[in-house]
mmCIF file of C-alpha atoms in Angstrom:
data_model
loop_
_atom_site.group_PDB
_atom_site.id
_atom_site.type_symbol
_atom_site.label_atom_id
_atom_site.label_comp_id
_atom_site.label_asym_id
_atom_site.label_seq_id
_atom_site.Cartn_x
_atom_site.Cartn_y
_atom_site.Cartn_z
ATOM 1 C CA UNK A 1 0.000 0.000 0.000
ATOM 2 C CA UNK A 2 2.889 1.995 0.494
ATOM 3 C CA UNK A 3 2.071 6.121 -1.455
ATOM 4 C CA UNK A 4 -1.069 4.566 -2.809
ATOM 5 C CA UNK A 5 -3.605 7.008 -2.696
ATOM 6 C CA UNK A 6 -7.261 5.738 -1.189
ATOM 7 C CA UNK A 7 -10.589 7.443 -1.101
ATOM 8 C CA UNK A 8 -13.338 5.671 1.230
ATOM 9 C CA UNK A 9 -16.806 6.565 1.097
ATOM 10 C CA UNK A 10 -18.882 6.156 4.162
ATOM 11 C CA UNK A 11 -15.472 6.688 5.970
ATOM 12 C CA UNK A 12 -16.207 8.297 9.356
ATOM 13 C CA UNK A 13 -18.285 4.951 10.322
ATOM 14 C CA UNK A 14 -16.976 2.282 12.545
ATOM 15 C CA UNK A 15 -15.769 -0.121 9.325
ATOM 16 C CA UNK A 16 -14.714 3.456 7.271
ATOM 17 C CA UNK A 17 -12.856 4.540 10.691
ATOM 18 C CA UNK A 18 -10.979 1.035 10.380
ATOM 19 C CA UNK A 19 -10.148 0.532 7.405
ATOM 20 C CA UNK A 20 -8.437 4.128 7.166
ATOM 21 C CA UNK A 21 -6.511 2.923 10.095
ATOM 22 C CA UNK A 22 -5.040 -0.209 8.330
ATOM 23 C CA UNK A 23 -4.658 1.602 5.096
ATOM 24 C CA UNK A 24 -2.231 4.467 7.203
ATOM 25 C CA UNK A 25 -0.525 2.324 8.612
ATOM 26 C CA UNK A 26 0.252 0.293 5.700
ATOM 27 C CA UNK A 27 1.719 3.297 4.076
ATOM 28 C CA UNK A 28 -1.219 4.202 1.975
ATOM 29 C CA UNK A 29 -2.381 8.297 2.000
ATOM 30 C CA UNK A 30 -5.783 8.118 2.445
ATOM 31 C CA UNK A 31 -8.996 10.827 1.465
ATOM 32 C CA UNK A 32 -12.050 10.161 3.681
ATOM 33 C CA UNK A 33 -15.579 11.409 1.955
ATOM 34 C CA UNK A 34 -18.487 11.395 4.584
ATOM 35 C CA UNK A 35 -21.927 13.244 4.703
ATOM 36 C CA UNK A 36 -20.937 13.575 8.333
ATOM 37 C CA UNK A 37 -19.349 17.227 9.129
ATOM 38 C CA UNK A 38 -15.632 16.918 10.125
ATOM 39 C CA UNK A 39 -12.729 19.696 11.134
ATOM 40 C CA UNK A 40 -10.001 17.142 10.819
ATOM 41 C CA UNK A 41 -6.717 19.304 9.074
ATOM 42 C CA UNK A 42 -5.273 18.206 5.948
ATOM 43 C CA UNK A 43 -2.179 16.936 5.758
ATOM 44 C CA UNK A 44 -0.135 15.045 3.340
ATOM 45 C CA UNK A 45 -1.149 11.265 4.943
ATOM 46 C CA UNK A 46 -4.565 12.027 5.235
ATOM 47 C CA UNK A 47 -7.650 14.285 3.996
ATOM 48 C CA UNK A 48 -11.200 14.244 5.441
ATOM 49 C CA UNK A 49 -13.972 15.875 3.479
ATOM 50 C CA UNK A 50 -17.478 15.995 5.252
ATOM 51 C CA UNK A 51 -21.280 17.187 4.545
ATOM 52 C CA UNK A 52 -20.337 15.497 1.318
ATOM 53 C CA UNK A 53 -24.039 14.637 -0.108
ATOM 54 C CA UNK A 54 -22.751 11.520 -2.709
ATOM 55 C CA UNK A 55 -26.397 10.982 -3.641
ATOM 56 C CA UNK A 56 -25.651 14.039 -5.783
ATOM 57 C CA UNK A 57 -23.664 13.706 -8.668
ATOM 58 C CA UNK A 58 -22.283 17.232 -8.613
ATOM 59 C CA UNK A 59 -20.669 16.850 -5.008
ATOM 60 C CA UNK A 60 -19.327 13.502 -5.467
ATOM 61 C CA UNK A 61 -17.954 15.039 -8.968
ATOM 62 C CA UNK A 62 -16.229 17.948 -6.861
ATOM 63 C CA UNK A 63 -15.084 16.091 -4.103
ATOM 64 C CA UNK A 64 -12.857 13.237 -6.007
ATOM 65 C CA UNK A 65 -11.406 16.020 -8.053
ATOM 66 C CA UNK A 66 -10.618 18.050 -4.981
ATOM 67 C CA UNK A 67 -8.752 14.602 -3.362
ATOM 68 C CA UNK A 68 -7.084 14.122 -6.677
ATOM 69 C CA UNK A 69 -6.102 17.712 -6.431
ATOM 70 C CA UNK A 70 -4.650 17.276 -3.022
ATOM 71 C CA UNK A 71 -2.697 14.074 -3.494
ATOM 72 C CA UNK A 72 -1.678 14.201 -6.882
ATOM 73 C CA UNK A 73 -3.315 10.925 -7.991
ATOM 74 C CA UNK A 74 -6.132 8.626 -7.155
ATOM 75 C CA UNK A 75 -5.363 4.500 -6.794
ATOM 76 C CA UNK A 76 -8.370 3.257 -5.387
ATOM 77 C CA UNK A 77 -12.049 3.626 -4.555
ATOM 78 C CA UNK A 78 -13.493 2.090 -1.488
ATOM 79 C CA UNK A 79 -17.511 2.773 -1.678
ATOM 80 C CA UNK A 80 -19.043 2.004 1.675
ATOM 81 C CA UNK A 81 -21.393 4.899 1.774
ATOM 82 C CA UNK A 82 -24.429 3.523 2.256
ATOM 83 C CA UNK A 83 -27.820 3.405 4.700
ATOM 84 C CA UNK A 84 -29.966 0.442 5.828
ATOM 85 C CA UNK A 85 -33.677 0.248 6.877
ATOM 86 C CA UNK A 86 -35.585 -2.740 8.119
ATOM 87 C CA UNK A 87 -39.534 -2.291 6.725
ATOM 88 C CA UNK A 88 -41.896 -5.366 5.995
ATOM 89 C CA UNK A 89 -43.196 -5.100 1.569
ATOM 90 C CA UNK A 90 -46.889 -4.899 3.291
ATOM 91 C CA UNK A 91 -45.743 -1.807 5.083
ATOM 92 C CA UNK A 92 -43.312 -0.762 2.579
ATOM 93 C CA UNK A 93 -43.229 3.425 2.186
ATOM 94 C CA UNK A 94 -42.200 4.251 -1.211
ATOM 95 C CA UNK A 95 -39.672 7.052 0.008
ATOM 96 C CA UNK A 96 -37.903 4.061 2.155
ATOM 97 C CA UNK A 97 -37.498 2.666 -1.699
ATOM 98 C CA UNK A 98 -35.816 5.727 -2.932
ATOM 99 C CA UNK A 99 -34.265 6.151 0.285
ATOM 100 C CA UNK A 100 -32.018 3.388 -0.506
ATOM 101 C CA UNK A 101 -31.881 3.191 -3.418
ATOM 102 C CA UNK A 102 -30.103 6.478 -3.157
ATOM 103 C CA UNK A 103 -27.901 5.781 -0.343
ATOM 104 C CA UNK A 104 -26.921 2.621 -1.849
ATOM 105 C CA UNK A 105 -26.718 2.249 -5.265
ATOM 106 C CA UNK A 106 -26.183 6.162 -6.374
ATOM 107 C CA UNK A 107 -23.715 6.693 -3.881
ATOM 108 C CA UNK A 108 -21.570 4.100 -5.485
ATOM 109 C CA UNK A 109 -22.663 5.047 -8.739
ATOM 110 C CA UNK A 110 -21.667 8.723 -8.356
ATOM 111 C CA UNK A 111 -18.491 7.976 -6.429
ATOM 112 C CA UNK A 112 -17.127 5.378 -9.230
ATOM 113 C CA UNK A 113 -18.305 7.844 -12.230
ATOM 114 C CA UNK A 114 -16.537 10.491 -10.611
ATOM 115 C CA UNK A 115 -12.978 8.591 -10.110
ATOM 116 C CA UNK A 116 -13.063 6.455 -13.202
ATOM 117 C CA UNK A 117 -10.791 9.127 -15.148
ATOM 118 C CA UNK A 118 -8.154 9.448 -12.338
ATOM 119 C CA UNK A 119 -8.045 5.470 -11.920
ATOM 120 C CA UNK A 120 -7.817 5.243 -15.381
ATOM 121 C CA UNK A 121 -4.788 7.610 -15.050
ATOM 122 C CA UNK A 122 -3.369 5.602 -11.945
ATOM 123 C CA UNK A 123 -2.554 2.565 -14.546
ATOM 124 C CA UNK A 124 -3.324 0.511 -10.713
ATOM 125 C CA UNK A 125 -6.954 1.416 -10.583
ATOM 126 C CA UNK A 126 -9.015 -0.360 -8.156
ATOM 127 C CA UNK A 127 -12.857 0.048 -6.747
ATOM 128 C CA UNK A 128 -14.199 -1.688 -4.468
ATOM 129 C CA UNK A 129 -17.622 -2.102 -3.402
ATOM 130 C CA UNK A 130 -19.222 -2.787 -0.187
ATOM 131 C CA UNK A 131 -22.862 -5.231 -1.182
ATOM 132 C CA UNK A 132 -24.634 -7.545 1.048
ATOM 133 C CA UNK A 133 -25.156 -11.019 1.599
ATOM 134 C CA UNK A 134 -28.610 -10.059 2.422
ATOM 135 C CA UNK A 135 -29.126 -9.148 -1.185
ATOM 136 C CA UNK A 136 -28.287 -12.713 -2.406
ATOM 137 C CA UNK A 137 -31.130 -14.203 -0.051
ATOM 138 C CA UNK A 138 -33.380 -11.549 1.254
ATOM 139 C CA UNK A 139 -35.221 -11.972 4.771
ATOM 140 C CA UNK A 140 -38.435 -11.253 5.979
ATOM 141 C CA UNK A 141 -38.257 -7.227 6.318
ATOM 142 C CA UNK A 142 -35.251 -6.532 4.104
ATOM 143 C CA UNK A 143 -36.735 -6.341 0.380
ATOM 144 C CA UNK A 144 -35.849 -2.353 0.326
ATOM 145 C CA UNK A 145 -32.189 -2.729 1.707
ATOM 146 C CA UNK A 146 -31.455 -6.037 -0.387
ATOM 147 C CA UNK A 147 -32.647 -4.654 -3.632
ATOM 148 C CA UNK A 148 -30.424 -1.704 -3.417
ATOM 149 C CA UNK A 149 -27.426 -3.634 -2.796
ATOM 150 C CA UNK A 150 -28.453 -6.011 -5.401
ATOM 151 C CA UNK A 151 -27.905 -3.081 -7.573
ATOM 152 C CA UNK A 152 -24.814 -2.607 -5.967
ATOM 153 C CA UNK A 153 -23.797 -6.211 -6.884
ATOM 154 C CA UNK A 154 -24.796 -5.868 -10.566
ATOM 155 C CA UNK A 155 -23.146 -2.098 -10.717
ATOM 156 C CA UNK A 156 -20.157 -3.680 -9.710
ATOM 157 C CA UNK A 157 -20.291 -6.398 -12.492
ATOM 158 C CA UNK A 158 -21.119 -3.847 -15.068
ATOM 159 C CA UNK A 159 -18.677 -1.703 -14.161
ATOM 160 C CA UNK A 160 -15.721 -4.618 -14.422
ATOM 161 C CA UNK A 161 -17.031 -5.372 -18.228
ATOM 162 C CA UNK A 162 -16.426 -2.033 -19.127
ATOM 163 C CA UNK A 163 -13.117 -1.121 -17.552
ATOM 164 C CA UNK A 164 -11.444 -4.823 -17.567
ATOM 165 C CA UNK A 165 -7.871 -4.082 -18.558
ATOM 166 C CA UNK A 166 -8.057 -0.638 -17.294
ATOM 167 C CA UNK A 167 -9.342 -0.902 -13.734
ATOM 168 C CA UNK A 168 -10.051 -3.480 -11.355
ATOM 169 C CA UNK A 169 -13.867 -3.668 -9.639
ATOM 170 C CA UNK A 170 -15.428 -5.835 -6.989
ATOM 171 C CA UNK A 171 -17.198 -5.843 -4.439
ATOM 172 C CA UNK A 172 -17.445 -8.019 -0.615
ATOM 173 C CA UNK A 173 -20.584 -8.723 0.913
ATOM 174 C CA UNK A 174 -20.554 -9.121 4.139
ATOM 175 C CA UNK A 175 -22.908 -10.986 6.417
ATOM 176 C CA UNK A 176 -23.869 -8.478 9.911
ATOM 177 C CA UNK A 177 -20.699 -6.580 10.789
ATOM 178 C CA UNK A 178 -20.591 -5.994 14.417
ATOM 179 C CA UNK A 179 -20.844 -2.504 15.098
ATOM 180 C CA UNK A 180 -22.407 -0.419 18.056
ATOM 181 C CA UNK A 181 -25.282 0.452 16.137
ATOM 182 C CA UNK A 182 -25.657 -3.558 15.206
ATOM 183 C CA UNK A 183 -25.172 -4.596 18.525
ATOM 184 C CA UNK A 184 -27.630 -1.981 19.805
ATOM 185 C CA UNK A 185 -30.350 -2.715 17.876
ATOM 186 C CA UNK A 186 -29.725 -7.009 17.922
ATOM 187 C CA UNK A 187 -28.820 -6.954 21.521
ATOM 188 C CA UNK A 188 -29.699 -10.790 21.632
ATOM 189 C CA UNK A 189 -27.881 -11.813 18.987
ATOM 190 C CA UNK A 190 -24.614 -13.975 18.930
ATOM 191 C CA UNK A 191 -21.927 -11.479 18.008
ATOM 192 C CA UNK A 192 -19.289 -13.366 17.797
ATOM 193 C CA UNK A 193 -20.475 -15.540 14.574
ATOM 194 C CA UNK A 194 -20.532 -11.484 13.118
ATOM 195 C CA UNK A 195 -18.301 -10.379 10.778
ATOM 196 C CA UNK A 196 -15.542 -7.652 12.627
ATOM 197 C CA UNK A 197 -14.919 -4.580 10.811
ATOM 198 C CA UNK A 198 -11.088 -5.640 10.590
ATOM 199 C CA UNK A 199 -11.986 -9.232 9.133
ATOM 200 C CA UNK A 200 -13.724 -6.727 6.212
ATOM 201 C CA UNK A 201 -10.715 -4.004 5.997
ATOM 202 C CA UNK A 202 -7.875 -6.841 5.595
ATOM 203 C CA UNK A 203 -10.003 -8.449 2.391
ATOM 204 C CA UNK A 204 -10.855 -4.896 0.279
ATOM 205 C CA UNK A 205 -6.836 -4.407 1.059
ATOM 206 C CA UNK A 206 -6.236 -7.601 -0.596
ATOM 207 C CA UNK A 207 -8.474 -6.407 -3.270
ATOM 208 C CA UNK A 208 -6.489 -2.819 -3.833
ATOM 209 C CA UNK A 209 -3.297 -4.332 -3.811
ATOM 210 C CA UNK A 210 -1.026 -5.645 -6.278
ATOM 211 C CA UNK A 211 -1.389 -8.935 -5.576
ATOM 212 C CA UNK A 212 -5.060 -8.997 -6.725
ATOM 213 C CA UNK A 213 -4.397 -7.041 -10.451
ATOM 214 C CA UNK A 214 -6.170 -10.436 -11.700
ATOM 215 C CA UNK A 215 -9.150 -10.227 -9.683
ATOM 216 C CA UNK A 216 -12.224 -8.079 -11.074
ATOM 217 C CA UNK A 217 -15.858 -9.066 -11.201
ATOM 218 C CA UNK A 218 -15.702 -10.848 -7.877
ATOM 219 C CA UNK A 219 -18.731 -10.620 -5.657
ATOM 220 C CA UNK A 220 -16.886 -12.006 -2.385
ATOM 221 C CA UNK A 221 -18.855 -13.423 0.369
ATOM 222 C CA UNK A 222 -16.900 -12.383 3.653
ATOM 223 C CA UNK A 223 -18.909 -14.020 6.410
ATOM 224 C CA UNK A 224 -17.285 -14.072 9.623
ATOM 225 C CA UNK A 225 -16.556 -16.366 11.523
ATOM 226 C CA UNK A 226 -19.375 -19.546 12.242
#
């Protein structure tokens, strides 16, 4: 990882906070991009951007060009922006449809538009996604979630037929990561069969690195342990 340049989506979350942490002290400089406000300083390591709104194409567009700007160069795209909601089809609200749908698919969408040209220009380009396994069987209450990251998965696919040769893209999907808000709201469940936000961070570094040029296309289950 050592000078590659990262930009994580999503990044001032528990697995965005993580990840950054294993990228730095790998080597890598890393940009984090959050709708969350931040007064973190620049410096030449690291660069946090918040009140970033990625479900609008126009933001996203300016804030990739402004870490690209600061760093010189863009390597990789981490995308794990996103939002969850738990809402039965029967009671399904139609703005909890959008709702994700933006959060989850256009976030990635606008994100990977917006740095295609600069990993292009890296000659290393990577992106990787973050999907769901939920999305490759749904459960009772997840239809709005697990279609949006569906989208995700397919986005990702798409995206490695049209840039294979050029840029790397795939995508893990993770089973429940344990996080405080997970635990929180599952207090009963067994957390130690979830997936920890480290278990995550060390496979989307495999995926950025050189050792995985070969790899693109890959929807990779990453389930914790069982």
């Amino acid at each position: 990882m050592d000078g590659k340049v990262i930009l994580v989506t999503g990044a001032l979350g528990t697995l965005g906070r993580v990840f950054m942490d294993e990228s730095l002290a790998r080597g890598a400089r890393v940009a984090a991009v959050d709708n969350a406000p931040t007064q973190v300083p620049a410096s030449a390591k690291k660069l946090e951007l918040g009140g970033v709104d990625l479900t609008d194409a126009t933001q996203a567009r300016k804030a990739v060009d402004a870490v690209a700007s600061h760093f010189g160069r863009l390597d990789a795209l981490v995308n794990i922006a996103g939002g969850f909601a738990y809402e039965t089809v029967a009671e399904a609200d139609l703005k909890t449809w959008h709702r994700m749908y933006a959060l989850n698919v256009l976030t990635t969408l606008n994100a990977s538009q917006s740095a295609i040209p600069h990993l292009v220009a890296s000659g290393t380009g990577r992106i990787v996604n973050v999907g769901a396994m939920g999305a490759v069987q749904a459960g009772s209450g997840m239809a709005a979630y697990a279609a949006s990251k569906a989208g995700v998965h397919r986005l990702t696919e798409a995206l490695a037929a049209e840039w294979k040769g050029k840029i790397t893209v795939n995508a893990v999907l993770p089973s429940t990561i344990d996080t405080p808000t997970n635990r929180a709201s599952m207090p009963n469940a067994d957390f130690a069969k979830w997936v920890r936000p480290q278990e995550l961070a060390e496979v989307i570094l495999f995926l950025i690195s050189d050792a995985a040029s070969g790899v693109t296309g890959a929807l990779l289950p990453v389930s914790g342990r069982v």
